[in-house]
PDB file of C-alpha atoms and ligand atoms in Angstrom:
ATOM      1  CA  MET A 193     165.292 125.692  52.370  1.00 84.00           C
ATOM      2  CA  ALA A 194     166.074 127.591  49.433  1.00 96.00           C
ATOM      3  CA  VAL A 195     166.051 131.531  49.158  1.00 98.00           C
ATOM      4  CA  THR A 196     163.214 132.267  46.402  1.00 98.00           C
ATOM      5  CA  ARG A 197     161.273 135.169  45.322  1.00 98.00           C
ATOM      6  CA  THR A 198     157.568 135.922  45.286  1.00 99.00           C
ATOM      7  CA  PHE A 199     155.641 139.169  44.138  1.00 99.00           C
ATOM      8  CA  SER A 200     153.315 141.036  46.174  1.00 99.00           C
ATOM      9  CA  ILE A 201     150.752 143.911  45.997  1.00 99.00           C
ATOM     10  CA  ILE A 202     149.584 146.425  48.408  1.00 99.00           C
ATOM     11  CA  LYS A 203     146.382 146.912  47.248  1.00 99.00           C
ATOM     12  CA  PRO A 204     144.303 150.457  46.788  1.00 99.00           C
ATOM     13  CA  ASP A 205     142.417 149.723  50.362  1.00 99.00           C
ATOM     14  CA  ALA A 206     145.928 149.671  52.308  1.00 99.00           C
ATOM     15  CA  THR A 207     147.398 152.478  50.217  1.00 99.00           C
ATOM     16  CA  ARG A 208     144.421 154.534  50.656  1.00 98.00           C
ATOM     17  CA  ARG A 209     144.739 154.043  54.613  1.00 98.00           C
ATOM     18  CA  ASN A 210     148.640 155.018  54.305  1.00 98.00           C
ATOM     19  CA  LEU A 211     149.506 151.450  55.286  1.00 99.00           C
ATOM     20  CA  THR A 212     152.409 150.822  52.846  1.00 98.00           C
ATOM     21  CA  GLY A 213     154.773 150.968  55.606  1.00 98.00           C
ATOM     22  CA  ALA A 214     152.686 148.903  58.331  1.00 99.00           C
ATOM     23  CA  VAL A 215     152.182 146.295  55.610  1.00 99.00           C
ATOM     24  CA  THR A 216     155.873 146.173  54.372  1.00 99.00           C
ATOM     25  CA  LYS A 217     157.021 146.120  58.225  1.00 99.00           C
ATOM     26  CA  MET A 218     154.823 142.859  58.655  1.00 99.00           C
ATOM     27  CA  LEU A 219     156.546 141.331  55.463  1.00 99.00           C
ATOM     28  CA  GLU A 220     160.096 142.162  56.599  1.00 99.00           C
ATOM     29  CA  GLU A 221     159.281 141.156  60.109  1.00 98.00           C
ATOM     30  CA  ALA A 222     158.235 137.550  58.344  1.00 98.00           C
ATOM     31  CA  GLY A 223     161.636 137.178  57.306  1.00 98.00           C
ATOM     32  CA  LEU A 224     160.913 138.656  53.557  1.00 99.00           C
ATOM     33  CA  ARG A 225     163.344 141.206  51.935  1.00 98.00           C
ATOM     34  CA  VAL A 226     161.989 143.506  49.416  1.00 98.00           C
ATOM     35  CA  VAL A 227     164.356 143.271  46.517  1.00 98.00           C
ATOM     36  CA  ALA A 228     161.975 145.737  44.258  1.00 99.00           C
ATOM     37  CA  SER A 229     159.198 148.017  44.913  1.00 98.00           C
ATOM     38  CA  LYS A 230     157.280 150.576  43.056  1.00 98.00           C
ATOM     39  CA  ARG A 231     153.939 152.431  43.424  1.00 98.00           C
ATOM     40  CA  ILE A 232     151.808 152.428  40.458  1.00 98.00           C
ATOM     41  CA  GLN A 233     148.319 153.247  38.979  1.00 98.00           C
ATOM     42  CA  MET A 234     147.283 149.886  37.237  1.00 98.00           C
ATOM     43  CA  SER A 235     145.520 150.296  34.102  1.00 98.00           C
ATOM     44  CA  GLU A 236     142.048 148.895  33.287  1.00 98.00           C
ATOM     45  CA  ASP A 237     144.036 146.476  30.638  1.00 98.00           C
ATOM     46  CA  GLN A 238     147.014 145.645  33.248  1.00 98.00           C
ATOM     47  CA  ALA A 239     144.311 144.618  35.801  1.00 98.00           C
ATOM     48  CA  LYS A 240     142.301 142.494  33.567  1.00 98.00           C
ATOM     49  CA  LYS A 241     145.389 140.814  32.001  1.00 98.00           C
ATOM     50  CA  PHE A 242     146.726 140.198  35.615  1.00 98.00           C
ATOM     51  CA  TYR A 243     143.757 138.616  37.085  1.00 98.00           C
ATOM     52  CA  GLU A 244     142.918 136.855  33.483  1.00 97.00           C
ATOM     53  CA  VAL A 245     142.561 133.398  35.618  1.00 97.00           C
ATOM     54  CA  HIS A 246     139.503 134.864  37.270  1.00 97.00           C
ATOM     55  CA  ALA A 247     137.806 136.435  34.017  1.00 98.00           C
ATOM     56  CA  GLU A 248     135.067 133.853  34.303  1.00 98.00           C
ATOM     57  CA  ARG A 249     134.367 134.517  38.063  1.00 98.00           C
ATOM     58  CA  PRO A 250     131.288 136.788  39.238  1.00 98.00           C
ATOM     59  CA  PHE A 251     133.871 139.116  40.866  1.00 98.00           C
ATOM     60  CA  TYR A 252     136.069 139.876  38.241  1.00 98.00           C
ATOM     61  CA  GLY A 253     134.482 143.136  37.069  1.00 98.00           C
ATOM     62  CA  GLU A 254     134.157 144.381  40.485  1.00 98.00           C
ATOM     63  CA  LEU A 255     138.089 143.126  41.165  1.00 98.00           C
ATOM     64  CA  VAL A 256     139.542 144.893  38.131  1.00 98.00           C
ATOM     65  CA  ASP A 257     137.530 148.211  39.101  1.00 98.00           C
ATOM     66  CA  PHE A 258     138.703 148.046  42.932  1.00 98.00           C
ATOM     67  CA  MET A 259     142.313 147.294  41.723  1.00 98.00           C
ATOM     68  CA  THR A 260     142.334 150.533  39.628  1.00 98.00           C
ATOM     69  CA  SER A 261     140.656 152.819  42.133  1.00 98.00           C
ATOM     70  CA  GLY A 262     143.915 154.063  43.385  1.00 98.00           C
ATOM     71  CA  PRO A 263     147.411 153.526  43.739  1.00 98.00           C
ATOM     72  CA  VAL A 264     149.095 149.897  44.514  1.00 99.00           C
ATOM     73  CA  VAL A 265     152.689 149.068  45.667  1.00 99.00           C
ATOM     74  CA  VAL A 266     154.164 146.243  43.672  1.00 99.00           C
ATOM     75  CA  GLN A 267     157.065 144.527  45.103  1.00 99.00           C
ATOM     76  CA  VAL A 268     159.365 141.474  44.822  1.00 99.00           C
ATOM     77  CA  LEU A 269     159.971 139.810  48.001  1.00 99.00           C
ATOM     78  CA  GLU A 270     162.846 137.587  48.855  1.00 98.00           C
ATOM     79  CA  GLY A 271     163.282 134.738  51.361  1.00 98.00           C
ATOM     80  CA  GLU A 272     163.366 131.430  52.359  1.00 98.00           C
ATOM     81  CA  ASP A 273     160.651 129.591  50.842  1.00 98.00           C
ATOM     82  CA  ALA A 274     159.120 133.075  49.621  1.00 98.00           C
ATOM     83  CA  VAL A 275     155.824 132.108  48.224  1.00 98.00           C
ATOM     84  CA  LYS A 276     154.959 130.119  51.393  1.00 98.00           C
ATOM     85  CA  ARG A 277     156.289 132.662  54.104  1.00 98.00           C
ATOM     86  CA  ASN A 278     154.338 135.327  52.324  1.00 99.00           C
ATOM     87  CA  ARG A 279     151.065 133.704  52.212  1.00 98.00           C
ATOM     88  CA  ASP A 280     151.603 132.475  55.689  1.00 98.00           C
ATOM     89  CA  VAL A 281     151.909 136.089  56.899  1.00 99.00           C
ATOM     90  CA  MET A 282     149.141 137.628  54.156  1.00 99.00           C
ATOM     91  CA  GLY A 283     146.376 135.219  56.008  1.00 98.00           C
ATOM     92  CA  ALA A 284     143.337 133.483  54.080  1.00 98.00           C
ATOM     93  CA  THR A 285     141.921 135.602  51.370  1.00 98.00           C
ATOM     94  CA  ASN A 286     138.735 136.531  53.266  1.00 98.00           C
ATOM     95  CA  PRO A 287     139.940 138.175  56.440  1.00 98.00           C
ATOM     96  CA  ALA A 288     136.936 136.548  58.251  1.00 98.00           C
ATOM     97  CA  ASP A 289     139.065 133.491  58.052  1.00 98.00           C
ATOM     98  CA  ALA A 290     142.305 134.847  58.443  1.00 98.00           C
ATOM     99  CA  GLU A 291     144.401 134.144  61.531  1.00 98.00           C
ATOM    100  CA  ASP A 292     145.435 136.671  64.462  1.00 98.00           C
ATOM    101  CA  GLY A 293     148.695 138.452  63.631  1.00 98.00           C
ATOM    102  CA  THR A 294     148.245 138.058  59.897  1.00 99.00           C
ATOM    103  CA  ILE A 295     147.985 140.918  57.249  1.00 99.00           C
ATOM    104  CA  ARG A 296     144.759 140.368  56.539  1.00 98.00           C
ATOM    105  CA  LYS A 297     143.433 139.972  59.927  1.00 98.00           C
ATOM    106  CA  THR A 298     145.124 142.840  60.890  1.00 98.00           C
ATOM    107  CA  TYR A 299     144.169 145.336  57.916  1.00 98.00           C
ATOM    108  CA  ALA A 300     141.805 144.071  55.553  1.00 98.00           C
ATOM    109  CA  GLU A 301     138.546 145.426  55.196  1.00 98.00           C
ATOM    110  CA  SER A 302     136.810 142.528  53.125  1.00 98.00           C
ATOM    111  CA  ILE A 303     137.331 139.625  51.021  1.00 98.00           C
ATOM    112  CA  GLU A 304     137.897 141.998  47.751  1.00 98.00           C
ATOM    113  CA  ALA A 305     139.602 144.865  49.782  1.00 98.00           C
ATOM    114  CA  ASN A 306     141.873 142.338  51.434  1.00 98.00           C
ATOM    115  CA  SER A 307     145.151 145.132  51.272  1.00 99.00           C
ATOM    116  CA  VAL A 308     147.695 142.527  49.799  1.00 99.00           C
ATOM    117  CA  HIS A 309     148.028 139.876  46.941  1.00 98.00           C
ATOM    118  CA  GLY A 310     150.689 137.137  46.890  1.00 98.00           C
ATOM    119  CA  SER A 311     151.621 134.461  44.323  1.00 98.00           C
ATOM    120  CA  ASP A 312     150.449 131.114  45.019  1.00 98.00           C
ATOM    121  CA  SER A 313     153.397 129.122  43.382  1.00 98.00           C
ATOM    122  CA  ASP A 314     157.057 129.556  42.448  1.00 98.00           C
ATOM    123  CA  GLU A 315     155.791 129.580  38.539  1.00 98.00           C
ATOM    124  CA  ASN A 316     153.319 132.145  38.920  1.00 98.00           C
ATOM    125  CA  ALA A 317     155.675 134.096  41.204  1.00 98.00           C
ATOM    126  CA  ALA A 318     158.233 134.096  38.215  1.00 98.00           C
ATOM    127  CA  ASN A 319     155.297 135.310  35.771  1.00 98.00           C
ATOM    128  CA  GLU A 320     153.853 137.817  37.654  1.00 98.00           C
ATOM    129  CA  ILE A 321     157.339 139.180  38.764  1.00 98.00           C
ATOM    130  CA  ASP A 322     158.152 139.720  34.845  1.00 98.00           C
ATOM    131  CA  PHE A 323     154.777 141.085  34.125  1.00 98.00           C
ATOM    132  CA  PHE A 324     155.627 144.241  36.289  1.00 98.00           C
ATOM    133  CA  PHE A 325     159.169 144.238  36.640  1.00 98.00           C
ATOM    134  CA  SER A 326     162.440 144.503  34.300  1.00 98.00           C
ATOM    135  CA  LYS A 327     165.441 142.818  35.256  1.00 97.00           C
ATOM    136  CA  ASP A 328     167.353 145.936  36.311  1.00 98.00           C
ATOM    137  CA  GLU A 329     164.609 147.002  38.831  1.00 98.00           C
ATOM    138  CA  ILE A 330     165.369 144.123  40.845  1.00 98.00           C
ATOM    139  CA  VAL A 331     168.499 144.404  43.149  1.00 97.00           C
ATOM    140  CA  GLY A 332     168.696 141.467  45.411  1.00 90.00           C
TER     141      GLY A 332
HETATM  142  P1  LIG B 626     143.914 137.964  45.471  1.00 56.09           P
HETATM  143  O1  LIG B 626     144.976 137.107  45.945  1.00 56.09           O
HETATM  144  O2  LIG B 626     144.713 139.265  44.751  1.00 56.09           O
HETATM  145  O3  LIG B 626     143.484 137.196  43.963  1.00 56.09           O
HETATM  146  C1  LIG B 626     142.207 137.170  43.429  1.00 56.09           C
HETATM  147  C2  LIG B 626     141.626 138.313  44.369  1.00 56.09           C
HETATM  148  O4  LIG B 626     140.303 138.276  44.112  1.00 56.09           O
HETATM  149  C3  LIG B 626     141.414 137.954  45.928  1.00 56.09           C
HETATM  150  O5  LIG B 626     142.696 138.458  46.233  1.00 56.09           O
HETATM  151  C4  LIG B 626     140.298 138.581  46.241  1.00 56.09           C
HETATM  152  O6  LIG B 626     140.610 139.880  46.494  1.00 56.09           O
HETATM  153  C5  LIG B 626     139.316 138.789  45.029  1.00 56.09           C
HETATM  154  N1  LIG B 626     138.301 137.900  45.445  1.00 56.09           N
HETATM  155  C6  LIG B 626     138.468 136.487  45.920  1.00 56.09           C
HETATM  156  N2  LIG B 626     137.370 135.999  45.682  1.00 56.09           N
HETATM  157  C7  LIG B 626     136.278 137.169  45.918  1.00 56.09           C
HETATM  158  C8  LIG B 626     134.899 136.801  46.197  1.00 56.09           C
HETATM  159  N3  LIG B 626     134.229 135.925  46.392  1.00 56.09           N
HETATM  160  N4  LIG B 626     134.601 138.278  46.037  1.00 56.09           N
HETATM  161  C9  LIG B 626     135.276 139.198  45.747  1.00 56.09           C
HETATM  162  N5  LIG B 626     136.532 139.084  45.543  1.00 56.09           N
HETATM  163  C10 LIG B 626     137.015 138.187  45.516  1.00 56.09           C
END
């Protein structure tokens, strides 16, 4: 299995509850390595652009409001089959559907305040990494 990269966000509901370390520990224990990380306040423009694919969804406005409601931690994660590995440890989007032992089952508050984002394909991972990081910020 090839070593690949994915993009992760620790969302405002998790940073507000001081869970950056706890979430990162679960990512690391799942076999992912943090090769870039920064805590940022996302601007409205950034959040709108990042979630552009959901622009027509009824929850788009609330999603943008939520993602700009406090600091987030954006990360690049590296590991074998990183996109799938990360999605497996995150669990289902809705914490009510997430399996025991996943980040969302353990920490998420709701389908919106669901503690983490993770890329859904290698192609999106590359685009999302480029959106937030320059090459020299990633140290593998
Ligand atoms: P994320 O992986 O960041 O990608 C899109 C986000 O939209 C998703 O996690 C959820 O936080 C949010 N989302 C998806 N479906 C809904 C919904 N029905 N209501 C509110 N937020 C949603």
